[in-house]
Amino acid sequence: QNYLDNFWPDLKAAHELFDSITQARRERESESQENHGKEYPEHLPMEILEAGVKSGRYIQGILNVNKHRAQLEAFVRLQGFGSKETG
């Protein structure tokens, strides 16, 4: 802010961009505090998830994401189901 004020006081677009970035950063910090430091809020409370896993409504596993095609390829490895097991 000081740099813009001192060296580019008349460059309106730069000041607007700085203000926009500052506001976005404040909103993100506020959301992070509301979510107790988590980047993404939980979709369901943990108690409901645990009960759902116990009842069989939900499954629990490890998410594996392809590092080369992260937006296109991922799978969940279920606990208790290894690649060598046959069913």
mmCIF file of N, CA and C in Angstrom:
data_model
loop_
_atom_site.group_PDB
_atom_site.id
_atom_site.type_symbol
_atom_site.label_atom_id
_atom_site.label_comp_id
_atom_site.label_asym_id
_atom_site.label_seq_id
_atom_site.Cartn_x
_atom_site.Cartn_y
_atom_site.Cartn_z
ATOM 1 N N GLN A 1 0.829 -1.192 0.000
ATOM 2 C CA GLN A 1 0.000 0.000 0.000
ATOM 3 C C GLN A 1 0.871 1.252 0.000
ATOM 4 N N ASN A 2 1.898 1.257 0.861
ATOM 5 C CA ASN A 2 2.778 2.429 0.928
ATOM 6 C C ASN A 2 3.490 2.671 -0.396
ATOM 7 N N TYR A 3 3.942 1.587 -1.017
ATOM 8 C CA TYR A 3 4.627 1.716 -2.309
ATOM 9 C C TYR A 3 3.714 2.389 -3.333
ATOM 10 N N LEU A 4 2.480 1.902 -3.440
ATOM 11 C CA LEU A 4 1.535 2.489 -4.392
ATOM 12 C C LEU A 4 1.248 3.951 -4.058
ATOM 13 N N ASP A 5 1.044 4.217 -2.780
ATOM 14 C CA ASP A 5 0.748 5.595 -2.371
ATOM 15 C C ASP A 5 1.906 6.543 -2.682
ATOM 16 N N ASN A 6 3.131 6.084 -2.477
ATOM 17 C CA ASN A 6 4.298 6.957 -2.659
ATOM 18 C C ASN A 6 4.732 7.096 -4.113
ATOM 19 N N PHE A 7 4.704 5.981 -4.871
ATOM 20 C CA PHE A 7 5.269 6.021 -6.214
ATOM 21 C C PHE A 7 4.229 6.060 -7.334
ATOM 22 N N TRP A 8 3.036 5.585 -7.077
ATOM 23 C CA TRP A 8 1.985 5.540 -8.109
ATOM 24 C C TRP A 8 0.659 6.043 -7.555
ATOM 25 N N PRO A 9 0.618 7.237 -7.007
ATOM 26 C CA PRO A 9 -0.616 7.715 -6.383
ATOM 27 C C PRO A 9 -1.777 7.892 -7.360
ATOM 28 N N ASP A 10 -1.491 8.097 -8.640
ATOM 29 C CA ASP A 10 -2.556 8.337 -9.616
ATOM 30 C C ASP A 10 -2.925 7.106 -10.438
ATOM 31 N N LEU A 11 -2.300 5.972 -10.176
ATOM 32 C CA LEU A 11 -2.565 4.754 -10.945
ATOM 33 C C LEU A 11 -3.751 4.013 -10.311
ATOM 34 N N LYS A 12 -4.940 4.434 -10.711
ATOM 35 C CA LYS A 12 -6.177 3.953 -10.099
ATOM 36 C C LYS A 12 -6.337 2.434 -10.210
ATOM 37 N N ALA A 13 -5.993 1.857 -11.362
ATOM 38 C CA ALA A 13 -6.157 0.417 -11.575
ATOM 39 C C ALA A 13 -5.313 -0.392 -10.587
ATOM 40 N N ALA A 14 -4.097 0.058 -10.317
ATOM 41 C CA ALA A 14 -3.223 -0.646 -9.380
ATOM 42 C C ALA A 14 -3.790 -0.585 -7.960
ATOM 43 N N HIS A 15 -4.321 0.553 -7.573
ATOM 44 C CA HIS A 15 -4.927 0.699 -6.253
ATOM 45 C C HIS A 15 -6.169 -0.186 -6.117
ATOM 46 N N GLU A 16 -6.978 -0.254 -7.171
ATOM 47 C CA GLU A 16 -8.170 -1.107 -7.143
ATOM 48 C C GLU A 16 -7.790 -2.586 -7.045
ATOM 49 N N LEU A 17 -6.756 -2.977 -7.778
ATOM 50 C CA LEU A 17 -6.286 -4.358 -7.726
ATOM 51 C C LEU A 17 -5.771 -4.692 -6.332
ATOM 52 N N PHE A 18 -4.983 -3.799 -5.748
ATOM 53 C CA PHE A 18 -4.474 -4.016 -4.400
ATOM 54 C C PHE A 18 -5.629 -4.161 -3.403
ATOM 55 N N ASP A 19 -6.616 -3.297 -3.505
ATOM 56 C CA ASP A 19 -7.776 -3.367 -2.615
ATOM 57 C C ASP A 19 -8.529 -4.685 -2.785
ATOM 58 N N SER A 20 -8.665 -5.129 -4.018
ATOM 59 C CA SER A 20 -9.354 -6.386 -4.294
ATOM 60 C C SER A 20 -8.610 -7.577 -3.693
ATOM 61 N N ILE A 21 -7.293 -7.600 -3.853
ATOM 62 C CA ILE A 21 -6.478 -8.686 -3.298
ATOM 63 C C ILE A 21 -6.539 -8.672 -1.772
ATOM 64 N N THR A 22 -6.470 -7.504 -1.192
ATOM 65 C CA THR A 22 -6.533 -7.372 0.264
ATOM 66 C C THR A 22 -7.871 -7.881 0.792
ATOM 67 N N GLN A 23 -8.955 -7.517 0.128
ATOM 68 C CA GLN A 23 -10.286 -7.956 0.559
ATOM 69 C C GLN A 23 -10.421 -9.473 0.430
ATOM 70 N N ALA A 24 -9.949 -10.050 -0.666
ATOM 71 C CA ALA A 24 -10.025 -11.502 -0.863
ATOM 72 C C ALA A 24 -9.226 -12.230 0.213
ATOM 73 N N ARG A 25 -8.078 -11.671 0.558
ATOM 74 C CA ARG A 25 -7.242 -12.292 1.595
ATOM 75 C C ARG A 25 -7.947 -12.247 2.951
ATOM 76 N N ARG A 26 -8.573 -11.126 3.265
ATOM 77 C CA ARG A 26 -9.312 -11.018 4.528
ATOM 78 C C ARG A 26 -10.454 -12.028 4.583
ATOM 79 N N GLU A 27 -11.185 -12.168 3.476
ATOM 80 C CA GLU A 27 -12.298 -13.116 3.434
ATOM 81 C C GLU A 27 -11.801 -14.539 3.620
ATOM 82 N N ARG A 28 -10.692 -14.875 2.986
ATOM 83 C CA ARG A 28 -10.145 -16.237 3.115
ATOM 84 C C ARG A 28 -9.698 -16.498 4.546
ATOM 85 N N GLU A 29 -9.049 -15.526 5.174
ATOM 86 C CA GLU A 29 -8.628 -15.689 6.564
ATOM 87 C C GLU A 29 -9.832 -15.844 7.481
ATOM 88 N N SER A 30 -10.888 -15.084 7.208
ATOM 89 C CA SER A 30 -12.103 -15.174 8.008
ATOM 90 C C SER A 30 -12.742 -16.554 7.866
ATOM 91 N N GLU A 31 -12.816 -17.061 6.640
ATOM 92 C CA GLU A 31 -13.373 -18.397 6.406
ATOM 93 C C GLU A 31 -12.531 -19.460 7.088
ATOM 94 N N SER A 32 -11.221 -19.306 7.047
ATOM 95 C CA SER A 32 -10.319 -20.267 7.680
ATOM 96 C C SER A 32 -10.543 -20.294 9.189
ATOM 97 N N GLN A 33 -10.748 -19.127 9.789
ATOM 98 C CA GLN A 33 -11.004 -19.070 11.224
ATOM 99 C C GLN A 33 -12.342 -19.716 11.554
ATOM 100 N N GLU A 34 -13.335 -19.512 10.711
ATOM 101 C CA GLU A 34 -14.646 -20.116 10.941
ATOM 102 C C GLU A 34 -14.573 -21.635 10.834
ATOM 103 N N ASN A 35 -13.667 -22.143 10.009
ATOM 104 C CA ASN A 35 -13.524 -23.585 9.806
ATOM 105 C C ASN A 35 -12.426 -24.174 10.683
ATOM 106 N N HIS A 36 -12.017 -23.429 11.717
ATOM 107 C CA HIS A 36 -11.012 -23.883 12.672
ATOM 108 C C HIS A 36 -9.695 -24.248 11.986
ATOM 109 N N GLY A 37 -9.278 -23.434 11.036
ATOM 110 C CA GLY A 37 -7.994 -23.630 10.382
ATOM 111 C C GLY A 37 -8.010 -24.612 9.230
ATOM 112 N N LYS A 38 -9.137 -25.251 8.963
ATOM 113 C CA LYS A 38 -9.230 -26.198 7.855
ATOM 114 C C LYS A 38 -9.469 -25.433 6.565
ATOM 115 N N GLU A 39 -8.854 -25.903 5.503
ATOM 116 C CA GLU A 39 -9.020 -25.210 4.229
ATOM 117 C C GLU A 39 -10.443 -25.369 3.702
ATOM 118 N N TYR A 40 -11.016 -26.543 3.900
ATOM 119 C CA TYR A 40 -12.382 -26.813 3.447
ATOM 120 C C TYR A 40 -13.222 -27.251 4.639
ATOM 121 N N PRO A 41 -14.451 -26.768 4.746
ATOM 122 C CA PRO A 41 -15.303 -27.213 5.850
ATOM 123 C C PRO A 41 -15.744 -28.658 5.630
ATOM 124 N N GLU A 42 -15.997 -29.346 6.715
ATOM 125 C CA GLU A 42 -16.511 -30.712 6.622
ATOM 126 C C GLU A 42 -17.938 -30.655 6.092
ATOM 127 N N HIS A 43 -18.300 -31.626 5.283
ATOM 128 C CA HIS A 43 -19.650 -31.643 4.722
ATOM 129 C C HIS A 43 -20.662 -32.181 5.711
ATOM 130 N N LEU A 44 -20.273 -33.170 6.491
ATOM 131 C CA LEU A 44 -21.142 -33.734 7.516
ATOM 132 C C LEU A 44 -20.374 -33.760 8.828
ATOM 133 N N PRO A 45 -21.071 -33.653 9.951
ATOM 134 C CA PRO A 45 -20.383 -33.758 11.242
ATOM 135 C C PRO A 45 -19.746 -35.149 11.395
ATOM 136 N N MET A 46 -18.642 -35.214 12.114
ATOM 137 C CA MET A 46 -17.904 -36.455 12.287
ATOM 138 C C MET A 46 -18.766 -37.555 12.901
ATOM 139 N N GLU A 47 -19.659 -37.197 13.819
ATOM 140 C CA GLU A 47 -20.511 -38.205 14.468
ATOM 141 C C GLU A 47 -21.392 -38.918 13.438
ATOM 142 N N ILE A 48 -21.922 -38.158 12.500
ATOM 143 C CA ILE A 48 -22.792 -38.742 11.471
ATOM 144 C C ILE A 48 -21.973 -39.644 10.557
ATOM 145 N N LEU A 49 -20.766 -39.206 10.203
ATOM 146 C CA LEU A 49 -19.910 -40.032 9.349
ATOM 147 C C LEU A 49 -19.543 -41.339 10.029
ATOM 148 N N GLU A 50 -19.159 -41.273 11.298
ATOM 149 C CA GLU A 50 -18.776 -42.487 12.025
ATOM 150 C C GLU A 50 -19.955 -43.453 12.127
ATOM 151 N N ALA A 51 -21.131 -42.919 12.426
ATOM 152 C CA ALA A 51 -22.324 -43.769 12.511
ATOM 153 C C ALA A 51 -22.647 -44.363 11.149
ATOM 154 N N GLY A 52 -22.496 -43.593 10.093
ATOM 155 C CA GLY A 52 -22.751 -44.079 8.744
ATOM 156 C C GLY A 52 -21.798 -45.179 8.323
ATOM 157 N N VAL A 53 -20.536 -45.075 8.716
ATOM 158 C CA VAL A 53 -19.555 -46.126 8.407
ATOM 159 C C VAL A 53 -19.922 -47.401 9.162
ATOM 160 N N LYS A 54 -20.270 -47.261 10.445
ATOM 161 C CA LYS A 54 -20.636 -48.435 11.258
ATOM 162 C C LYS A 54 -21.875 -49.128 10.707
ATOM 163 N N SER A 55 -22.845 -48.354 10.220
ATOM 164 C CA SER A 55 -24.093 -48.943 9.724
ATOM 165 C C SER A 55 -23.966 -49.480 8.301
ATOM 166 N N GLY A 56 -22.879 -49.133 7.622
ATOM 167 C CA GLY A 56 -22.695 -49.578 6.243
ATOM 168 C C GLY A 56 -23.230 -48.601 5.208
ATOM 169 N N ARG A 57 -23.783 -47.498 5.657
ATOM 170 C CA ARG A 57 -24.301 -46.508 4.709
ATOM 171 C C ARG A 57 -23.168 -45.825 3.949
ATOM 172 N N TYR A 58 -22.045 -45.571 4.636
ATOM 173 C CA TYR A 58 -20.869 -44.964 4.024
ATOM 174 C C TYR A 58 -19.720 -45.959 4.068
ATOM 175 N N ILE A 59 -18.750 -45.750 3.204
ATOM 176 C CA ILE A 59 -17.542 -46.558 3.230
ATOM 177 C C ILE A 59 -16.370 -45.673 3.634
ATOM 178 N N GLN A 60 -15.332 -46.293 4.159
ATOM 179 C CA GLN A 60 -14.156 -45.552 4.591
ATOM 180 C C GLN A 60 -12.943 -46.138 3.890
ATOM 181 N N GLY A 61 -12.089 -45.270 3.409
ATOM 182 C CA GLY A 61 -10.891 -45.740 2.730
ATOM 183 C C GLY A 61 -9.889 -44.629 2.568
ATOM 184 N N ILE A 62 -8.879 -44.907 1.777
ATOM 185 C CA ILE A 62 -7.808 -43.950 1.526
ATOM 186 C C ILE A 62 -7.944 -43.448 0.101
ATOM 187 N N LEU A 63 -7.964 -42.128 -0.058
ATOM 188 C CA LEU A 63 -8.072 -41.521 -1.374
ATOM 189 C C LEU A 63 -6.698 -41.490 -2.026
ATOM 190 N N ASN A 64 -6.593 -42.058 -3.210
ATOM 191 C CA ASN A 64 -5.353 -42.036 -3.988
ATOM 192 C C ASN A 64 -5.608 -41.211 -5.240
ATOM 193 N N VAL A 65 -4.761 -40.198 -5.462
ATOM 194 C CA VAL A 65 -4.914 -39.302 -6.597
ATOM 195 C C VAL A 65 -3.683 -39.443 -7.482
ATOM 196 N N ASN A 66 -3.906 -39.600 -8.783
ATOM 197 C CA ASN A 66 -2.810 -39.679 -9.740
ATOM 198 C C ASN A 66 -2.114 -38.326 -9.795
ATOM 199 N N LYS A 67 -0.824 -38.289 -9.454
ATOM 200 C CA LYS A 67 -0.135 -36.999 -9.395
ATOM 201 C C LYS A 67 0.060 -36.373 -10.771
ATOM 202 N N HIS A 68 -0.020 -37.160 -11.823
ATOM 203 C CA HIS A 68 0.154 -36.622 -13.164
ATOM 204 C C HIS A 68 -1.170 -36.198 -13.789
ATOM 205 N N ARG A 69 -2.268 -36.759 -13.303
ATOM 206 C CA ARG A 69 -3.602 -36.452 -13.841
ATOM 207 C C ARG A 69 -4.570 -36.205 -12.690
ATOM 208 N N ALA A 70 -4.169 -35.354 -11.760
ATOM 209 C CA ALA A 70 -4.905 -35.175 -10.508
ATOM 210 C C ALA A 70 -6.359 -34.746 -10.715
ATOM 211 N N GLN A 71 -6.644 -33.968 -11.751
ATOM 212 C CA GLN A 71 -8.019 -33.514 -11.955
ATOM 213 C C GLN A 71 -8.866 -34.558 -12.660
ATOM 214 N N LEU A 72 -8.229 -35.616 -13.166
ATOM 215 C CA LEU A 72 -8.969 -36.598 -13.954
ATOM 216 C C LEU A 72 -8.997 -37.992 -13.351
ATOM 217 N N GLU A 73 -8.042 -38.325 -12.491
ATOM 218 C CA GLU A 73 -7.919 -39.713 -12.081
ATOM 219 C C GLU A 73 -7.645 -39.845 -10.588
ATOM 220 N N ALA A 74 -8.537 -40.545 -9.908
ATOM 221 C CA ALA A 74 -8.376 -40.829 -8.484
ATOM 222 C C ALA A 74 -9.236 -42.036 -8.138
ATOM 223 N N PHE A 75 -8.908 -42.710 -7.040
ATOM 224 C CA PHE A 75 -9.728 -43.819 -6.577
ATOM 225 C C PHE A 75 -9.609 -43.929 -5.073
ATOM 226 N N VAL A 76 -10.552 -44.650 -4.465
ATOM 227 C CA VAL A 76 -10.538 -44.868 -3.023
ATOM 228 C C VAL A 76 -10.200 -46.325 -2.776
ATOM 229 N N ARG A 77 -9.140 -46.556 -1.998
ATOM 230 C CA ARG A 77 -8.750 -47.906 -1.607
ATOM 231 C C ARG A 77 -9.477 -48.203 -0.292
ATOM 232 N N LEU A 78 -10.396 -49.170 -0.347
ATOM 233 C CA LEU A 78 -11.192 -49.498 0.835
ATOM 234 C C LEU A 78 -10.346 -50.209 1.869
ATOM 235 N N GLN A 79 -10.589 -49.920 3.125
ATOM 236 C CA GLN A 79 -9.867 -50.580 4.193
ATOM 237 C C GLN A 79 -10.301 -52.026 4.259
ATOM 238 N N GLY A 80 -9.336 -52.927 4.355
ATOM 239 C CA GLY A 80 -9.636 -54.344 4.426
ATOM 240 C C GLY A 80 -9.705 -55.027 3.077
ATOM 241 N N PHE A 81 -9.555 -54.274 1.990
ATOM 242 C CA PHE A 81 -9.581 -54.847 0.652
ATOM 243 C C PHE A 81 -8.246 -54.568 -0.019
ATOM 244 N N GLY A 82 -7.343 -55.544 0.010
ATOM 245 C CA GLY A 82 -6.047 -55.383 -0.639
ATOM 246 C C GLY A 82 -6.098 -55.879 -2.063
ATOM 247 N N SER A 83 -5.080 -55.571 -2.842
ATOM 248 C CA SER A 83 -5.057 -55.965 -4.255
ATOM 249 C C SER A 83 -4.860 -57.458 -4.417
ATOM 250 N N LYS A 84 -4.329 -58.182 -3.383
ATOM 251 C CA LYS A 84 -4.077 -59.612 -3.501
ATOM 252 C C LYS A 84 -5.267 -60.449 -3.037
ATOM 253 N N GLU A 85 -6.236 -59.817 -2.400
ATOM 254 C CA GLU A 85 -7.389 -60.564 -1.909
ATOM 255 C C GLU A 85 -8.342 -60.885 -3.047
ATOM 256 N N THR A 86 -8.973 -62.030 -2.944
ATOM 257 C CA THR A 86 -10.011 -62.393 -3.918
ATOM 258 C C THR A 86 -11.291 -62.612 -3.138
ATOM 259 N N GLY A 87 -12.392 -62.303 -3.764
ATOM 260 C CA GLY A 87 -13.641 -62.354 -3.020
ATOM 261 C C GLY A 87 -14.568 -63.279 -3.639
#
